[in-house]
mmCIF file of C-alpha atoms in Angstrom:
data_model
loop_
_atom_site.group_PDB
_atom_site.id
_atom_site.type_symbol
_atom_site.label_atom_id
_atom_site.label_comp_id
_atom_site.label_asym_id
_atom_site.label_seq_id
_atom_site.Cartn_x
_atom_site.Cartn_y
_atom_site.Cartn_z
ATOM 1 C CA MET A 853 -39.488 -63.785 -7.361
ATOM 2 C CA LYS A 854 -36.397 -62.949 -5.299
ATOM 3 C CA GLU A 855 -35.679 -59.391 -4.179
ATOM 4 C CA SER A 856 -32.677 -57.574 -5.699
ATOM 5 C CA LEU A 857 -29.673 -56.572 -3.642
ATOM 6 C CA PHE A 858 -28.582 -54.098 -6.318
ATOM 7 C CA GLY A 859 -30.252 -50.759 -5.638
ATOM 8 C CA LYS A 860 -30.161 -51.026 -1.842
ATOM 9 C CA THR A 861 -28.383 -48.390 0.239
ATOM 10 C CA LEU A 862 -25.693 -49.210 2.785
ATOM 11 C CA ILE A 863 -28.165 -48.771 5.668
ATOM 12 C CA GLU A 864 -30.667 -51.096 3.948
ATOM 13 C CA LEU A 865 -27.960 -53.706 3.382
ATOM 14 C CA GLN A 866 -26.829 -53.500 7.016
ATOM 15 C CA GLU A 867 -30.396 -53.940 8.260
ATOM 16 C CA LEU A 868 -30.929 -56.825 5.864
ATOM 17 C CA VAL A 869 -27.861 -58.816 6.970
ATOM 18 C CA VAL A 870 -28.641 -58.311 10.659
ATOM 19 C CA GLU A 871 -32.161 -59.657 10.019
ATOM 20 C CA LEU A 872 -30.587 -62.704 8.374
ATOM 21 C CA GLY A 873 -28.395 -63.275 11.437
ATOM 22 C CA LEU A 874 -25.179 -62.134 9.725
ATOM 23 C CA PRO A 875 -22.662 -59.593 11.121
ATOM 24 C CA LYS A 876 -23.510 -55.948 10.390
ATOM 25 C CA PHE A 877 -20.165 -55.355 8.613
ATOM 26 C CA THR A 878 -21.310 -57.821 5.941
ATOM 27 C CA GLY A 879 -23.553 -55.018 4.641
ATOM 28 C CA LYS A 880 -20.507 -52.895 3.745
ATOM 29 C CA GLN A 881 -18.840 -55.891 2.097
ATOM 30 C CA ILE A 882 -21.944 -56.460 -0.055
ATOM 31 C CA ALA A 883 -22.079 -52.755 -1.023
ATOM 32 C CA ASP A 884 -18.466 -53.012 -2.243
ATOM 33 C CA TRP A 885 -19.341 -55.999 -4.417
ATOM 34 C CA LEU A 886 -22.504 -54.400 -5.779
ATOM 35 C CA TYR A 887 -21.172 -50.972 -6.659
ATOM 36 C CA LYS A 888 -17.378 -51.148 -6.887
ATOM 37 C CA LYS A 889 -16.586 -54.562 -8.358
ATOM 38 C CA GLU A 890 -17.352 -56.238 -11.668
ATOM 39 C CA ILE A 891 -19.277 -59.323 -10.608
ATOM 40 C CA LEU A 892 -22.721 -60.657 -11.505
ATOM 41 C CA SER A 893 -23.678 -63.050 -8.726
ATOM 42 C CA ILE A 894 -23.786 -63.449 -4.947
ATOM 43 C CA ASP A 895 -21.543 -66.525 -5.249
ATOM 44 C CA GLU A 896 -18.711 -64.282 -6.508
ATOM 45 C CA MET A 897 -18.687 -62.307 -3.220
ATOM 46 C CA THR A 898 -15.631 -64.257 -2.096
ATOM 47 C CA ASN A 899 -14.922 -62.445 1.200
ATOM 48 C CA LEU A 900 -18.333 -63.578 2.496
ATOM 49 C CA SER A 901 -18.483 -67.014 4.125
ATOM 50 C CA LYS A 902 -20.079 -69.848 2.159
ATOM 51 C CA ASN A 903 -22.863 -69.913 4.710
ATOM 52 C CA ALA A 904 -23.500 -66.160 4.301
ATOM 53 C CA ARG A 905 -23.686 -66.567 0.508
ATOM 54 C CA LYS A 906 -26.046 -69.510 0.889
ATOM 55 C CA ILE A 907 -28.367 -67.525 3.198
ATOM 56 C CA LEU A 908 -28.334 -64.536 0.818
ATOM 57 C CA ASN A 909 -29.013 -66.716 -2.243
ATOM 58 C CA GLU A 910 -32.106 -68.186 -0.601
ATOM 59 C CA LYS A 911 -33.879 -64.809 -0.415
ATOM 60 C CA TYR A 912 -32.088 -62.457 -2.790
ATOM 61 C CA GLU A 913 -30.594 -62.145 -6.246
ATOM 62 C CA PHE A 914 -27.747 -59.888 -7.322
ATOM 63 C CA GLY A 915 -30.168 -57.790 -9.391
ATOM 64 C CA LEU A 916 -28.320 -56.512 -12.458
ATOM 65 C CA ILE A 917 -30.410 -56.472 -15.650
ATOM 66 C CA SER A 918 -28.769 -56.656 -19.089
ATOM 67 C CA PRO A 919 -30.117 -54.589 -21.990
ATOM 68 C CA THR A 920 -32.161 -56.569 -24.504
ATOM 69 C CA LYS A 921 -31.373 -54.295 -27.443
ATOM 70 C CA ILE A 922 -28.656 -51.772 -28.349
ATOM 71 C CA GLN A 923 -28.920 -49.295 -31.220
ATOM 72 C CA ALA A 924 -26.036 -47.150 -32.445
ATOM 73 C CA SER A 925 -26.444 -43.782 -34.143
ATOM 74 C CA THR A 926 -24.250 -42.472 -36.951
ATOM 75 C CA ASP A 927 -23.017 -39.809 -34.496
ATOM 76 C CA GLY A 928 -21.873 -42.365 -31.895
ATOM 77 C CA THR A 929 -24.898 -42.045 -29.593
ATOM 78 C CA LYS A 930 -26.240 -45.373 -28.333
ATOM 79 C CA LYS A 931 -29.708 -46.278 -27.165
ATOM 80 C CA TYR A 932 -30.142 -49.165 -24.733
ATOM 81 C CA LEU A 933 -33.410 -50.984 -24.125
ATOM 82 C CA PHE A 934 -33.824 -52.391 -20.602
ATOM 83 C CA PRO A 935 -36.576 -54.692 -19.305
ATOM 84 C CA THR A 936 -38.069 -53.740 -15.931
ATOM 85 C CA ILE A 937 -39.388 -55.735 -12.999
ATOM 86 C CA GLN A 938 -42.986 -55.104 -14.171
ATOM 87 C CA ASN A 939 -42.230 -56.749 -17.565
ATOM 88 C CA LYS A 940 -42.188 -53.372 -19.292
ATOM 89 C CA PHE A 941 -39.255 -51.590 -20.907
ATOM 90 C CA VAL A 942 -37.309 -48.337 -20.591
ATOM 91 C CA GLU A 943 -34.793 -46.640 -22.847
ATOM 92 C CA THR A 944 -31.430 -45.142 -21.907
ATOM 93 C CA ALA A 945 -29.221 -42.967 -24.106
ATOM 94 C CA MET A 946 -25.412 -42.831 -23.979
ATOM 95 C CA ILE A 947 -24.004 -39.681 -25.582
ATOM 96 C CA PRO A 948 -20.245 -39.626 -26.260
ATOM 97 C CA GLU A 949 -18.306 -36.385 -26.624
ATOM 98 C CA ARG A 950 -14.601 -35.747 -26.960
ATOM 99 C CA ASP A 951 -13.844 -35.614 -23.242
ATOM 100 C CA ARG A 952 -16.966 -37.079 -21.664
ATOM 101 C CA LYS A 953 -19.586 -39.792 -21.849
ATOM 102 C CA THR A 954 -23.027 -38.755 -20.631
ATOM 103 C CA VAL A 955 -25.763 -41.243 -19.791
ATOM 104 C CA CYS A 956 -29.370 -40.057 -20.023
ATOM 105 C CA VAL A 957 -31.371 -42.250 -17.633
ATOM 106 C CA SER A 958 -35.102 -42.877 -17.327
ATOM 107 C CA SER A 959 -36.887 -42.666 -13.980
ATOM 108 C CA GLN A 960 -40.329 -44.022 -14.946
ATOM 109 C CA VAL A 961 -41.898 -46.367 -17.499
ATOM 110 C CA GLY A 962 -43.738 -43.811 -19.617
ATOM 111 C CA CYS A 963 -44.905 -40.559 -18.033
ATOM 112 C CA LYS A 964 -48.043 -38.999 -16.516
ATOM 113 C CA MET A 965 -47.298 -35.402 -17.433
ATOM 114 C CA GLY A 966 -48.750 -35.323 -20.955
ATOM 115 C CA CYS A 967 -46.451 -32.699 -22.513
ATOM 116 C CA LEU A 968 -47.527 -32.053 -26.105
ATOM 117 C CA PHE A 969 -44.005 -32.207 -27.572
ATOM 118 C CA CYS A 970 -42.815 -35.437 -25.911
ATOM 119 C CA PHE A 971 -42.967 -38.907 -27.458
ATOM 120 C CA THR A 972 -42.773 -40.582 -24.038
ATOM 121 C CA ALA A 973 -46.020 -38.820 -23.065
ATOM 122 C CA LYS A 974 -47.808 -40.551 -25.954
ATOM 123 C CA GLN A 975 -47.474 -43.920 -24.233
ATOM 124 C CA GLY A 976 -48.913 -42.723 -20.935
ATOM 125 C CA PHE A 977 -47.676 -44.016 -17.585
ATOM 126 C CA GLN A 978 -46.874 -47.687 -16.927
ATOM 127 C CA GLY A 979 -44.968 -47.662 -13.653
ATOM 128 C CA GLN A 980 -42.199 -46.401 -11.390
ATOM 129 C CA LEU A 981 -38.615 -47.563 -11.626
ATOM 130 C CA SER A 982 -36.818 -48.679 -8.479
ATOM 131 C CA ALA A 983 -33.501 -47.084 -7.505
ATOM 132 C CA GLY A 984 -31.834 -50.301 -8.651
ATOM 133 C CA GLU A 985 -33.457 -50.100 -12.072
ATOM 134 C CA ILE A 986 -32.321 -46.488 -12.419
ATOM 135 C CA VAL A 987 -28.699 -47.179 -11.413
ATOM 136 C CA ASN A 988 -28.710 -50.359 -13.513
ATOM 137 C CA GLN A 989 -28.971 -48.137 -16.600
ATOM 138 C CA ILE A 990 -25.469 -46.880 -15.783
ATOM 139 C CA LYS A 991 -23.909 -50.100 -14.473
ATOM 140 C CA SER A 992 -25.146 -52.401 -17.260
ATOM 141 C CA ILE A 993 -24.156 -50.486 -20.396
ATOM 142 C CA GLU A 994 -21.007 -51.262 -22.385
ATOM 143 C CA GLU A 995 -19.476 -47.900 -21.385
ATOM 144 C CA ALA A 996 -20.137 -48.370 -17.642
ATOM 145 C CA GLY A 997 -16.526 -47.754 -16.631
ATOM 146 C CA GLU A 998 -16.198 -44.620 -18.770
ATOM 147 C CA VAL A 999 -19.297 -42.649 -17.687
ATOM 148 C CA THR A 1000 -18.411 -39.081 -16.670
ATOM 149 C CA ASN A 1001 -21.854 -37.447 -16.435
ATOM 150 C CA ILE A 1002 -25.437 -38.517 -15.707
ATOM 151 C CA VAL A 1003 -28.603 -36.650 -16.633
ATOM 152 C CA TYR A 1004 -32.068 -37.667 -15.431
ATOM 153 C CA MET A 1005 -33.680 -36.580 -18.693
ATOM 154 C CA GLY A 1006 -34.923 -39.870 -20.116
ATOM 155 C CA MET A 1007 -38.420 -41.283 -19.822
ATOM 156 C CA GLY A 1008 -40.553 -39.981 -16.945
ATOM 157 C CA GLU A 1009 -40.659 -37.054 -14.510
ATOM 158 C CA PRO A 1010 -37.993 -37.644 -11.824
ATOM 159 C CA PHE A 1011 -39.850 -35.754 -9.076
ATOM 160 C CA ASP A 1012 -42.931 -37.914 -9.649
ATOM 161 C CA ASN A 1013 -40.731 -40.799 -8.438
ATOM 162 C CA LEU A 1014 -38.815 -38.733 -5.906
ATOM 163 C CA GLU A 1015 -37.931 -41.319 -3.259
ATOM 164 C CA GLU A 1016 -36.348 -43.777 -5.703
ATOM 165 C CA VAL A 1017 -34.584 -41.002 -7.623
ATOM 166 C CA LEU A 1018 -33.026 -39.624 -4.407
ATOM 167 C CA LYS A 1019 -32.026 -43.137 -3.401
ATOM 168 C CA SER A 1020 -30.377 -43.706 -6.785
ATOM 169 C CA ILE A 1021 -28.417 -40.436 -6.396
ATOM 170 C CA GLU A 1022 -27.309 -41.564 -2.910
ATOM 171 C CA ILE A 1023 -25.953 -44.805 -4.403
ATOM 172 C CA LEU A 1024 -24.185 -42.918 -7.198
ATOM 173 C CA THR A 1025 -22.569 -40.291 -4.949
ATOM 174 C CA SER A 1026 -21.814 -42.093 -1.654
ATOM 175 C CA GLU A 1027 -18.320 -43.302 -0.813
ATOM 176 C CA TRP A 1028 -19.726 -46.814 -0.308
ATOM 177 C CA GLY A 1029 -21.423 -46.586 -3.734
ATOM 178 C CA PHE A 1030 -20.086 -45.251 -7.031
ATOM 179 C CA ALA A 1031 -18.445 -42.235 -5.312
ATOM 180 C CA MET A 1032 -19.357 -39.877 -8.161
ATOM 181 C CA SER A 1033 -19.362 -36.142 -7.599
ATOM 182 C CA PRO A 1034 -22.952 -34.809 -7.440
ATOM 183 C CA ARG A 1035 -21.663 -32.026 -9.716
ATOM 184 C CA ARG A 1036 -21.614 -34.582 -12.516
ATOM 185 C CA ILE A 1037 -25.318 -35.323 -12.113
ATOM 186 C CA THR A 1038 -28.202 -33.182 -13.381
ATOM 187 C CA VAL A 1039 -31.863 -33.885 -12.642
ATOM 188 C CA SER A 1040 -34.478 -32.374 -14.932
ATOM 189 C CA THR A 1041 -38.049 -31.522 -13.907
ATOM 190 C CA ILE A 1042 -41.042 -29.848 -15.481
ATOM 191 C CA GLY A 1043 -41.464 -27.987 -12.204
ATOM 192 C CA ILE A 1044 -43.138 -30.093 -9.517
ATOM 193 C CA ILE A 1045 -42.432 -27.663 -6.679
ATOM 194 C CA PRO A 1046 -42.713 -29.927 -3.572
ATOM 195 C CA GLY A 1047 -40.437 -32.550 -5.152
ATOM 196 C CA MET A 1048 -38.040 -29.892 -6.408
ATOM 197 C CA LEU A 1049 -37.639 -28.370 -2.934
ATOM 198 C CA THR A 1050 -37.033 -31.782 -1.335
ATOM 199 C CA PHE A 1051 -34.463 -32.573 -4.031
ATOM 200 C CA LEU A 1052 -32.664 -29.261 -3.481
ATOM 201 C CA GLU A 1053 -32.546 -29.942 0.259
ATOM 202 C CA LYS A 1054 -31.492 -33.595 0.163
ATOM 203 C CA SER A 1055 -29.164 -33.668 -2.833
ATOM 204 C CA ASP A 1056 -26.254 -31.616 -4.191
ATOM 205 C CA ALA A 1057 -26.853 -32.533 -7.851
ATOM 206 C CA HIS A 1058 -27.586 -29.843 -10.438
ATOM 207 C CA LEU A 1059 -31.164 -28.845 -11.288
ATOM 208 C CA ALA A 1060 -32.583 -28.371 -14.782
ATOM 209 C CA VAL A 1061 -36.118 -27.054 -15.330
ATOM 210 C CA SER A 1062 -38.149 -27.532 -18.520
ATOM 211 C CA LEU A 1063 -39.322 -24.024 -19.337
ATOM 212 C CA HIS A 1064 -40.159 -23.847 -23.098
ATOM 213 C CA THR A 1065 -42.099 -20.562 -22.866
ATOM 214 C CA PRO A 1066 -42.463 -17.794 -20.269
ATOM 215 C CA PHE A 1067 -46.138 -17.158 -21.122
ATOM 216 C CA ASN A 1068 -48.753 -18.854 -18.931
ATOM 217 C CA GLN A 1069 -51.392 -19.898 -21.455
ATOM 218 C CA GLU A 1070 -48.826 -20.914 -24.045
ATOM 219 C CA ARG A 1071 -46.991 -23.080 -21.492
ATOM 220 C CA GLN A 1072 -50.271 -24.577 -20.315
ATOM 221 C CA ASN A 1073 -51.044 -25.609 -23.911
ATOM 222 C CA LEU A 1074 -47.671 -27.335 -24.119
ATOM 223 C CA MET A 1075 -47.429 -28.619 -20.539
ATOM 224 C CA PRO A 1076 -50.541 -29.348 -18.446
ATOM 225 C CA VAL A 1077 -48.411 -29.137 -15.255
ATOM 226 C CA GLN A 1078 -48.480 -25.333 -15.667
ATOM 227 C CA VAL A 1079 -51.977 -25.357 -14.108
ATOM 228 C CA ALA A 1080 -50.731 -26.880 -10.842
ATOM 229 C CA TYR A 1081 -47.265 -25.319 -10.780
ATOM 230 C CA PRO A 1082 -47.037 -22.067 -12.788
ATOM 231 C CA ILE A 1083 -43.542 -21.288 -14.035
ATOM 232 C CA GLU A 1084 -43.441 -17.966 -12.128
ATOM 233 C CA GLU A 1085 -43.882 -19.890 -8.859
ATOM 234 C CA VAL A 1086 -41.245 -22.433 -9.862
ATOM 235 C CA VAL A 1087 -38.728 -19.682 -10.659
ATOM 236 C CA SER A 1088 -39.676 -17.762 -7.516
ATOM 237 C CA GLU A 1089 -38.844 -20.812 -5.363
ATOM 238 C CA ILE A 1090 -35.528 -21.279 -7.191
ATOM 239 C CA LYS A 1091 -34.606 -17.621 -6.603
ATOM 240 C CA ARG A 1092 -35.033 -18.168 -2.852
ATOM 241 C CA TRP A 1093 -32.560 -21.053 -2.840
ATOM 242 C CA ASP A 1094 -28.849 -20.627 -2.202
ATOM 243 C CA PHE A 1095 -27.141 -22.740 -4.837
ATOM 244 C CA GLY A 1096 -23.622 -21.983 -3.637
ATOM 245 C CA ARG A 1097 -20.746 -21.455 -6.029
ATOM 246 C CA GLN A 1098 -20.608 -24.796 -7.781
ATOM 247 C CA ARG A 1099 -24.181 -26.035 -7.945
ATOM 248 C CA ARG A 1100 -25.971 -25.023 -11.149
ATOM 249 C CA VAL A 1101 -29.525 -24.347 -12.202
ATOM 250 C CA SER A 1102 -30.362 -24.385 -15.892
ATOM 251 C CA PHE A 1103 -33.498 -24.123 -17.988
ATOM 252 C CA GLU A 1104 -34.312 -26.395 -20.907
ATOM 253 C CA TYR A 1105 -36.030 -24.562 -23.748
ATOM 254 C CA ILE A 1106 -37.253 -26.534 -26.749
ATOM 255 C CA VAL A 1107 -37.674 -24.168 -29.695
ATOM 256 C CA PHE A 1108 -40.759 -24.607 -31.885
ATOM 257 C CA GLU A 1109 -41.050 -22.821 -35.221
ATOM 258 C CA ASN A 1110 -43.169 -19.627 -35.029
ATOM 259 C CA LEU A 1111 -44.333 -20.424 -31.495
ATOM 260 C CA ASN A 1112 -41.847 -19.547 -28.761
ATOM 261 C CA ASP A 1113 -38.949 -17.799 -30.525
ATOM 262 C CA SER A 1114 -40.133 -14.183 -30.858
ATOM 263 C CA PRO A 1115 -38.595 -10.951 -29.473
ATOM 264 C CA GLY A 1116 -41.539 -10.950 -27.036
ATOM 265 C CA HIS A 1117 -40.372 -14.305 -25.656
ATOM 266 C CA VAL A 1118 -36.839 -12.958 -25.221
ATOM 267 C CA LYS A 1119 -38.141 -9.930 -23.320
ATOM 268 C CA GLU A 1120 -40.415 -12.020 -21.054
ATOM 269 C CA LEU A 1121 -37.670 -14.577 -20.350
ATOM 270 C CA ALA A 1122 -35.313 -11.772 -19.292
ATOM 271 C CA LYS A 1123 -38.010 -10.482 -16.943
ATOM 272 C CA LEU A 1124 -38.807 -13.935 -15.517
ATOM 273 C CA LEU A 1125 -35.171 -14.893 -14.873
ATOM 274 C CA ASP A 1126 -33.965 -11.466 -13.759
ATOM 275 C CA GLY A 1127 -31.556 -11.739 -10.820
ATOM 276 C CA LEU A 1128 -31.063 -15.500 -11.166
ATOM 277 C CA LYS A 1129 -27.654 -16.903 -12.060
ATOM 278 C CA CYS A 1130 -28.562 -19.562 -14.587
ATOM 279 C CA ARG A 1131 -28.176 -20.797 -18.127
ATOM 280 C CA ILE A 1132 -30.686 -21.588 -20.860
ATOM 281 C CA ASN A 1133 -30.098 -24.637 -23.044
ATOM 282 C CA LEU A 1134 -31.897 -24.259 -26.349
ATOM 283 C CA ILE A 1135 -32.985 -27.573 -27.852
ATOM 284 C CA ARG A 1136 -34.244 -28.002 -31.387
ATOM 285 C CA PHE A 1137 -37.689 -29.633 -31.460
ATOM 286 C CA HIS A 1138 -37.598 -33.127 -32.910
ATOM 287 C CA PRO A 1139 -40.892 -33.812 -34.683
ATOM 288 C CA VAL A 1140 -43.185 -36.172 -32.807
ATOM 289 C CA PRO A 1141 -45.995 -37.987 -34.668
ATOM 290 C CA GLY A 1142 -49.438 -36.544 -33.941
ATOM 291 C CA THR A 1143 -48.391 -33.038 -32.903
ATOM 292 C CA PRO A 1144 -48.767 -29.809 -34.920
ATOM 293 C CA LEU A 1145 -45.408 -28.475 -33.704
ATOM 294 C CA LYS A 1146 -42.556 -27.869 -36.133
ATOM 295 C CA SER A 1147 -38.776 -27.740 -35.930
ATOM 296 C CA PRO A 1148 -37.031 -24.351 -36.376
ATOM 297 C CA SER A 1149 -34.201 -23.542 -38.795
ATOM 298 C CA ASP A 1150 -30.557 -23.162 -37.743
ATOM 299 C CA LYS A 1151 -30.882 -19.421 -38.413
ATOM 300 C CA VAL A 1152 -33.813 -19.064 -35.993
ATOM 301 C CA MET A 1153 -31.952 -21.035 -33.300
ATOM 302 C CA GLN A 1154 -28.856 -18.864 -33.663
ATOM 303 C CA GLU A 1155 -30.779 -15.576 -33.672
ATOM 304 C CA PHE A 1156 -32.816 -16.578 -30.609
ATOM 305 C CA LYS A 1157 -29.628 -17.618 -28.785
ATOM 306 C CA ASP A 1158 -27.908 -14.319 -29.635
ATOM 307 C CA ALA A 1159 -30.918 -12.278 -28.511
ATOM 308 C CA LEU A 1160 -30.999 -14.027 -25.123
ATOM 309 C CA ASN A 1161 -27.245 -13.616 -24.640
ATOM 310 C CA GLN A 1162 -27.591 -9.905 -25.410
ATOM 311 C CA LYS A 1163 -30.100 -9.715 -22.546
ATOM 312 C CA GLY A 1164 -27.428 -11.107 -20.235
ATOM 313 C CA ILE A 1165 -28.798 -14.670 -20.082
ATOM 314 C CA LEU A 1166 -26.070 -17.228 -20.737
ATOM 315 C CA THR A 1167 -27.604 -19.286 -23.556
ATOM 316 C CA THR A 1168 -26.260 -22.238 -25.535
ATOM 317 C CA VAL A 1169 -27.699 -24.462 -28.261
ATOM 318 C CA ARG A 1170 -27.584 -28.137 -27.351
ATOM 319 C CA ALA A 1171 -26.465 -30.280 -30.260
ATOM 320 C CA SER A 1172 -29.061 -32.818 -31.381
ATOM 321 C CA ARG A 1173 -27.686 -36.316 -30.932
ATOM 322 C CA GLY A 1174 -29.035 -39.729 -31.859
ATOM 323 C CA GLN A 1175 -32.062 -38.494 -33.803
ATOM 324 C CA ASP A 1176 -31.747 -41.297 -36.377
ATOM 325 C CA ILE A 1177 -32.341 -43.922 -33.648
ATOM 326 C CA TYR A 1178 -34.982 -41.891 -31.771
ATOM 327 C CA ALA A 1179 -32.563 -41.229 -28.899
ATOM 328 C CA ALA A 1180 -32.713 -37.420 -29.100
ATOM 329 C CA CYS A 1181 -34.520 -35.180 -26.618
ATOM 330 C CA GLY A 1182 -38.223 -36.013 -26.321
ATOM 331 C CA LEU A 1183 -38.065 -39.088 -28.542
ATOM 332 C CA LEU A 1184 -37.617 -41.935 -26.031
ATOM 333 C CA SER A 1185 -40.606 -44.276 -26.028
ATOM 334 C CA THR A 1186 -41.359 -47.946 -25.520
ATOM 335 C CA LYS A 1187 -44.997 -47.642 -26.530
ATOM 336 C CA GLU A 1188 -44.758 -50.302 -29.225
ATOM 337 C CA LEU A 1189 -43.110 -52.758 -26.839
ATOM 338 C CA VAL A 1190 -45.745 -52.105 -24.179
ATOM 339 C CA LYS A 1191 -48.486 -52.621 -26.749
ATOM 340 C CA ASN A 1192 -47.018 -55.948 -27.770
ATOM 341 C CA GLN A 1193 -46.806 -57.377 -24.254
#
């Protein structure tokens, strides 16, 4: 099987062409074709000599992968199913709003983290995605030219695939790549501290942390990662970091009925986040088969939001999108497809 050009950085492309005996500047020409033009094959790279294209074709393929299935929600959300190099599948959600189109990308096939509330966790872990497979989820959707925002909130834990995730962000934000502002990219983590610190150092994209409860034992019941990286330590590290004026940190908080929405939770959250400029995004729990957790009412969501805002924590309720096609938060899974391989 030939190696993909798509997903390589400018430096990698320059090294590759030199190894093949081609001029170094050919690497920049290839990057332009890969990330700025609308072509699908090496043969369409018309400013490369025929000989250069022949040499490239012998060892490499362009590397774009088309989705094998597209589902559309009644609210306009779309879910794309992409095959991966390992003959598995990942899902990508495209969420349209009035003035933006956000793509929710996956970083792994399945996930190792085992969070109780997440459908992806039910399928376990099947493999890492390459930077090319991550960026392909943006380049190969029907709305590719209209994407305004990217969130790494699909299948997998981004900081458990840190190198490829950082590489994908480099491709998306570099002048030789997609030239997107890093302020339009948000990476979500459940709080893997070493990966989080490397990300903060090497990238300018926004950070989102899955919080879900400020209480240790309760969070451990929901998220096994709490044992290795307690939320107090995660927040403590974030408080030490200078985010500057434009870079944001936010906390994702899935609300479960009669579990994490009490006045005690409000009080403890205010204590935990004291002194940190941040926002909390409240997300309604979407029922996952095989879990005892339940979805809260609109009234509970609104009251919890108001209570947090009164404590001085900027809090919003994220609208649920694409629930009818299992594209909403926590519902992405290719378990059935994996099982049928």
